[in-house]
Backbone as CSV, one residue per row, in Angstrom:
resi,resn,N_x,N_y,N_z,CA_x,CA_y,CA_z,C_x,C_y,C_z
1,UNK,28.157,13.546,-4.111,27.641,12.323,-4.717,26.215,12.520,-5.229
2,UNK,25.798,11.743,-6.221,24.465,11.919,-6.791,23.343,11.574,-5.827
3,UNK,23.577,10.747,-4.816,22.517,10.367,-3.875,22.399,11.340,-2.708
4,UNK,23.088,12.425,-2.773,23.122,13.370,-1.662,21.737,13.868,-1.265
5,UNK,20.860,14.074,-2.203,19.525,14.596,-1.894,18.487,13.501,-1.704
6,UNK,18.861,12.272,-1.903,17.944,11.143,-1.729,17.552,11.015,-0.260
7,UNK,16.261,10.758,-0.003,15.811,10.584,1.373,16.380,9.326,2.010
8,UNK,16.694,8.330,1.214,17.199,7.070,1.753,18.721,6.962,1.646
9,UNK,19.391,8.064,1.338,20.846,8.028,1.204,21.523,7.677,2.528
10,UNK,20.884,7.981,3.649,21.451,7.687,4.961,21.051,6.311,5.480
11,UNK,20.256,5.576,4.725,19.821,4.254,5.159,18.314,4.150,5.204
12,UNK,17.820,2.964,5.569,16.378,2.709,5.539,15.736,2.801,6.907
13,UNK,16.403,3.409,7.849,15.811,3.558,9.183,15.838,5.032,9.568
14,UNK,15.116,5.340,10.619,15.020,6.720,11.072,15.016,6.726,12.593
15,UNK,15.545,7.797,13.161,15.504,7.911,14.617,14.133,8.379,15.098
16,UNK,13.242,8.771,14.180,11.897,9.209,14.544,10.904,8.051,14.644
17,UNK,11.233,6.926,14.045,10.322,5.787,14.058,11.162,4.513,14.176
18,UNK,10.677,3.568,14.984,11.429,2.321,15.173,10.959,1.269,14.162
19,UNK,11.749,0.249,13.985,11.449,-0.778,12.988,10.155,-1.557,13.279
20,UNK,9.801,-1.837,14.555,8.502,-2.490,14.776,7.327,-1.638,14.272
21,UNK,7.425,-0.329,14.431,6.362,0.549,13.925,6.300,0.491,12.402
22,UNK,7.453,0.494,11.770,7.495,0.379,10.312,6.872,-0.947,9.891
23,UNK,7.170,-2.019,10.617,6.605,-3.328,10.310,5.093,-3.351,10.447
24,UNK,4.581,-2.748,11.510,3.132,-2.728,11.723,2.437,-1.921,10.622
25,UNK,2.980,-0.759,10.307,2.381,0.070,9.254,2.406,-0.675,7.919
26,UNK,3.506,-1.337,7.625,3.625,-2.074,6.367,2.641,-3.234,6.309
27,UNK,2.510,-3.989,7.386,1.580,-5.126,7.412,0.139,-4.651,7.297
28,UNK,-0.205,-3.600,8.031,-1.582,-3.095,7.962,-1.889,-2.598,6.552
29,UNK,-0.972,-1.862,5.955,-1.212,-1.289,4.632,-1.252,-2.347,3.538
30,UNK,-0.391,-3.351,3.631,-0.269,-4.317,2.538,-1.025,-5.623,2.750
31,UNK,-1.448,-5.914,3.985,-2.149,-7.175,4.242,-3.563,-6.939,4.766
32,UNK,-3.701,-6.118,5.785,-5.019,-5.913,6.399,-5.923,-5.066,5.505
33,UNK,-5.400,-3.970,4.998,-6.218,-3.051,4.210,-6.812,-3.691,2.957
34,UNK,-6.082,-4.548,2.223,-6.727,-5.203,1.074,-7.925,-6.072,1.456
35,UNK,-7.872,-6.737,2.619,-9.029,-7.517,3.062,-10.202,-6.606,3.429
36,UNK,-9.916,-5.461,4.000,-10.972,-4.483,4.295,-11.609,-4.017,2.986
37,UNK,-10.784,-3.714,1.995,-11.314,-3.290,0.693,-12.139,-4.389,0.035
38,UNK,-11.718,-5.636,0.201,-12.478,-6.756,-0.340,-13.855,-6.836,0.315
39,UNK,-13.899,-6.660,1.634,-15.189,-6.663,2.336,-16.089,-5.516,1.917
40,UNK,-15.522,-4.329,1.786,-16.306,-3.157,1.348,-16.799,-3.372,-0.082
41,UNK,-15.942,-3.929,-0.928,-16.340,-4.190,-2.312,-17.486,-5.191,-2.373
42,UNK,-17.388,-6.262,-1.592,-18.482,-7.250,-1.564,-19.774,-6.621,-1.072
43,UNK,-19.670,-5.768,-0.052,-20.856,-5.085,0.476,-21.475,-4.177,-0.585
44,UNK,-20.648,-3.437,-1.285,-21.151,-2.533,-2.321,-21.764,-3.303,-3.490
45,UNK,-21.155,-4.429,-3.837,-21.725,-5.256,-4.909,-23.075,-5.838,-4.497
46,UNK,-23.175,-6.270,-3.249,-24.428,-6.856,-2.764,-25.557,-5.832,-2.761
47,UNK,-25.217,-4.567,-2.539,-26.236,-3.522,-2.514,-26.433,-2.851,-3.869
48,UNK,-25.699,-3.284,-4.880,-25.861,-2.731,-6.219,-25.222,-1.366,-6.406
49,UNK,-24.283,-1.020,-5.565,-23.633,0.297,-5.661,-22.477,0.299,-6.643
50,UNK,-21.978,-0.878,-7.015,-20.919,-0.990,-8.012,-21.496,-1.613,-9.274
51,UNK,-21.035,-1.152,-10.434,-21.523,-1.780,-11.669,-21.018,-3.215,-11.790
52,UNK,-21.724,-3.991,-12.564,-21.358,-5.398,-12.743,-20.306,-5.530,-13.842
53,UNK,-19.257,-4.742,-13.748,-18.159,-4.743,-14.703,-16.914,-5.285,-14.006
54,UNK,-16.401,-6.445,-14.425,-15.255,-7.040,-13.737,-14.015,-6.152,-13.704
55,UNK,-13.794,-5.358,-14.761,-12.608,-4.503,-14.794,-12.697,-3.411,-13.732
56,UNK,-13.841,-2.785,-13.590,-14.015,-1.751,-12.566,-13.862,-2.357,-11.176
57,UNK,-14.451,-3.509,-10.965,-14.332,-4.174,-9.667,-12.878,-4.514,-9.361
58,UNK,-12.147,-5.005,-10.365,-10.749,-5.365,-10.158,-9.898,-4.144,-9.836
59,UNK,-10.115,-3.053,-10.547,-9.336,-1.831,-10.301,-9.623,-1.285,-8.904
60,UNK,-10.868,-1.316,-8.485,-11.215,-0.849,-7.137,-10.541,-1.720,-6.085
61,UNK,-10.528,-3.026,-6.291,-9.851,-3.912,-5.352,-8.338,-3.714,-5.396
62,UNK,-7.799,-3.504,-6.585,-6.352,-3.322,-6.726,-5.862,-2.069,-6.021
63,UNK,-6.666,-1.032,-6.002,-6.283,0.203,-5.320,-6.024,-0.022,-3.837
64,UNK,-6.651,-1.012,-3.260,-6.470,-1.279,-1.838,-5.184,-2.001,-1.484
65,UNK,-4.506,-2.588,-2.466,-3.313,-3.370,-2.122,-2.013,-2.735,-2.581
66,UNK,-2.076,-1.555,-3.167,-0.843,-0.893,-3.590,-0.213,-0.155,-2.409
67,UNK,1.102,0.054,-2.452,1.756,0.785,-1.353,1.309,2.244,-1.292
68,UNK,1.630,2.879,-0.197,1.317,4.290,-0.008,1.972,5.112,-1.101
69,UNK,1.343,6.194,-1.486,1.854,7.031,-2.570,3.157,7.724,-2.191
70,UNK,3.999,7.909,-3.180,5.282,8.574,-2.960,5.097,10.040,-2.549
71,UNK,3.964,10.639,-2.920,3.745,12.034,-2.570,3.642,12.231,-1.062
72,UNK,3.351,11.158,-0.330,3.306,11.272,1.125,4.670,11.690,1.674
73,UNK,5.737,11.201,1.074,7.085,11.590,1.490,7.383,13.039,1.211
74,UNK,6.850,13.547,0.119,7.074,14.956,-0.206,6.231,15.869,0.667
75,UNK,5.097,15.377,1.132,4.218,16.203,1.951,4.642,16.243,3.417
76,UNK,5.528,15.355,3.816,5.977,15.304,5.215,6.887,16.491,5.509
77,UNK,6.532,17.318,6.468,7.362,18.485,6.761,8.588,18.114,7.593
78,UNK,9.700,18.735,7.308,10.903,18.549,8.109,11.726,17.362,7.679
79,UNK,13.037,17.446,7.839,13.918,16.351,7.383,13.759,15.070,8.190
80,UNK,13.496,15.166,9.488,13.338,13.944,10.291,12.064,13.200,9.925
81,UNK,10.994,13.944,9.700,9.739,13.305,9.304,9.874,12.683,7.930
82,UNK,10.565,13.360,7.027,10.770,12.797,5.695,11.566,11.507,5.771
83,UNK,12.534,11.426,6.653,13.310,10.187,6.797,12.424,9.062,7.316
84,UNK,11.557,9.363,8.264,10.665,8.339,8.812,9.694,7.848,7.747
85,UNK,9.098,8.772,7.011,8.154,8.392,5.960,8.881,7.633,4.853
86,UNK,10.078,8.062,4.529,10.850,7.374,3.491,11.176,5.949,3.895
87,UNK,11.487,5.735,5.158,11.759,4.376,5.631,10.510,3.507,5.492
88,UNK,9.346,4.056,5.850,8.103,3.289,5.708,7.804,2.992,4.246
89,UNK,7.971,3.995,3.394,7.718,3.790,1.967,8.664,2.744,1.386
90,UNK,9.924,2.794,1.784,10.908,1.842,1.277,10.476,0.409,1.563
91,UNK,10.141,0.127,2.808,9.769,-1.240,3.164,8.442,-1.648,2.546
92,UNK,7.508,-0.702,2.383,6.251,-1.035,1.721,6.491,-1.423,0.269
93,UNK,7.350,-0.682,-0.415,7.620,-1.008,-1.814,8.421,-2.293,-1.952
94,UNK,9.271,-2.606,-0.998,10.015,-3.871,-1.051,9.052,-5.057,-0.952
95,UNK,8.121,-5.020,-0.005,7.224,-6.152,0.221,5.990,-6.144,-0.670
96,UNK,5.686,-5.034,-1.310,4.467,-4.960,-2.114,4.492,-5.890,-3.319
97,UNK,5.654,-6.207,-3.821,5.710,-7.146,-4.947,5.146,-8.504,-4.586
98,UNK,5.428,-8.958,-3.381,4.919,-10.250,-2.926,3.431,-10.172,-2.582
99,UNK,3.056,-9.157,-1.811,1.660,-9.074,-1.383,0.734,-8.757,-2.554
100,UNK,1.186,-7.917,-3.479,0.336,-7.607,-4.632,0.109,-8.835,-5.504
101,UNK,1.122,-9.683,-5.665,0.943,-10.900,-6.456,-0.124,-11.801,-5.839
102,UNK,-0.094,-11.937,-4.522,-1.090,-12.765,-3.837,-2.478,-12.151,-3.964
103,UNK,-2.582,-10.850,-3.711,-3.903,-10.221,-3.755,-4.452,-10.097,-5.169
104,UNK,-3.593,-9.955,-6.156,-4.083,-9.946,-7.535,-4.720,-11.288,-7.868
105,UNK,-4.106,-12.377,-7.431,-4.700,-13.701,-7.659,-6.040,-13.830,-6.928
106,UNK,-6.094,-13.369,-5.685,-7.349,-13.420,-4.915,-8.412,-12.558,-5.575
107,UNK,-8.032,-11.347,-5.997,-9.013,-10.429,-6.584,-9.493,-10.914,-7.943
108,UNK,-8.602,-11.502,-8.755,-9.054,-12.050,-10.031,-10.039,-13.186,-9.822
109,UNK,-9.779,-14.025,-8.838,-10.716,-15.095,-8.522,-12.063,-14.517,-8.068
110,UNK,-11.997,-13.465,-7.277,-13.230,-12.812,-6.789,-14.028,-12.198,-7.935
111,UNK,-13.356,-11.522,-8.828,-14.028,-10.803,-9.912,-14.544,-11.769,-10.973
112,UNK,-13.785,-12.787,-11.285,-14.158,-13.688,-12.371,-15.095,-14.809,-11.945
113,UNK,-15.352,-14.940,-10.652,-16.266,-16.015,-10.218,-17.684,-15.521,-10.088
C-alpha cells in the first residue's frame, strides 16, 4: 500500500509515549509557548531591542505559535522514537489551526495597538 512508509500508517499513538504526555506537549507548545513569546517580545520592545516595524514584530510573535517542525520527526532515531514524535506532531498540527487563529488575532491586536 502507498502508506506503508508513512510514520502514522499504524495510527496516531505510540507505545513509547502515552496520550497524556502528548496532550501536555501539545498544550505547552501551542498555548503556553506563545504567551512566553509575547512576554519576551514585549520585554524586547520595551528595551528597544526590536525595531518598531509591525511586520517584524508580528512574524516574531507568529513563530512562537506554530507547531513543531516536521524535521523533528526525521531527526528522531529509531522506529519507535519516530512513531512517538509522529504522534506528537500529528496532534499539534490538528490543534494548531484553532490555536493559531486565536493567537494571530491576539498578536495583530498587540502589533497594531
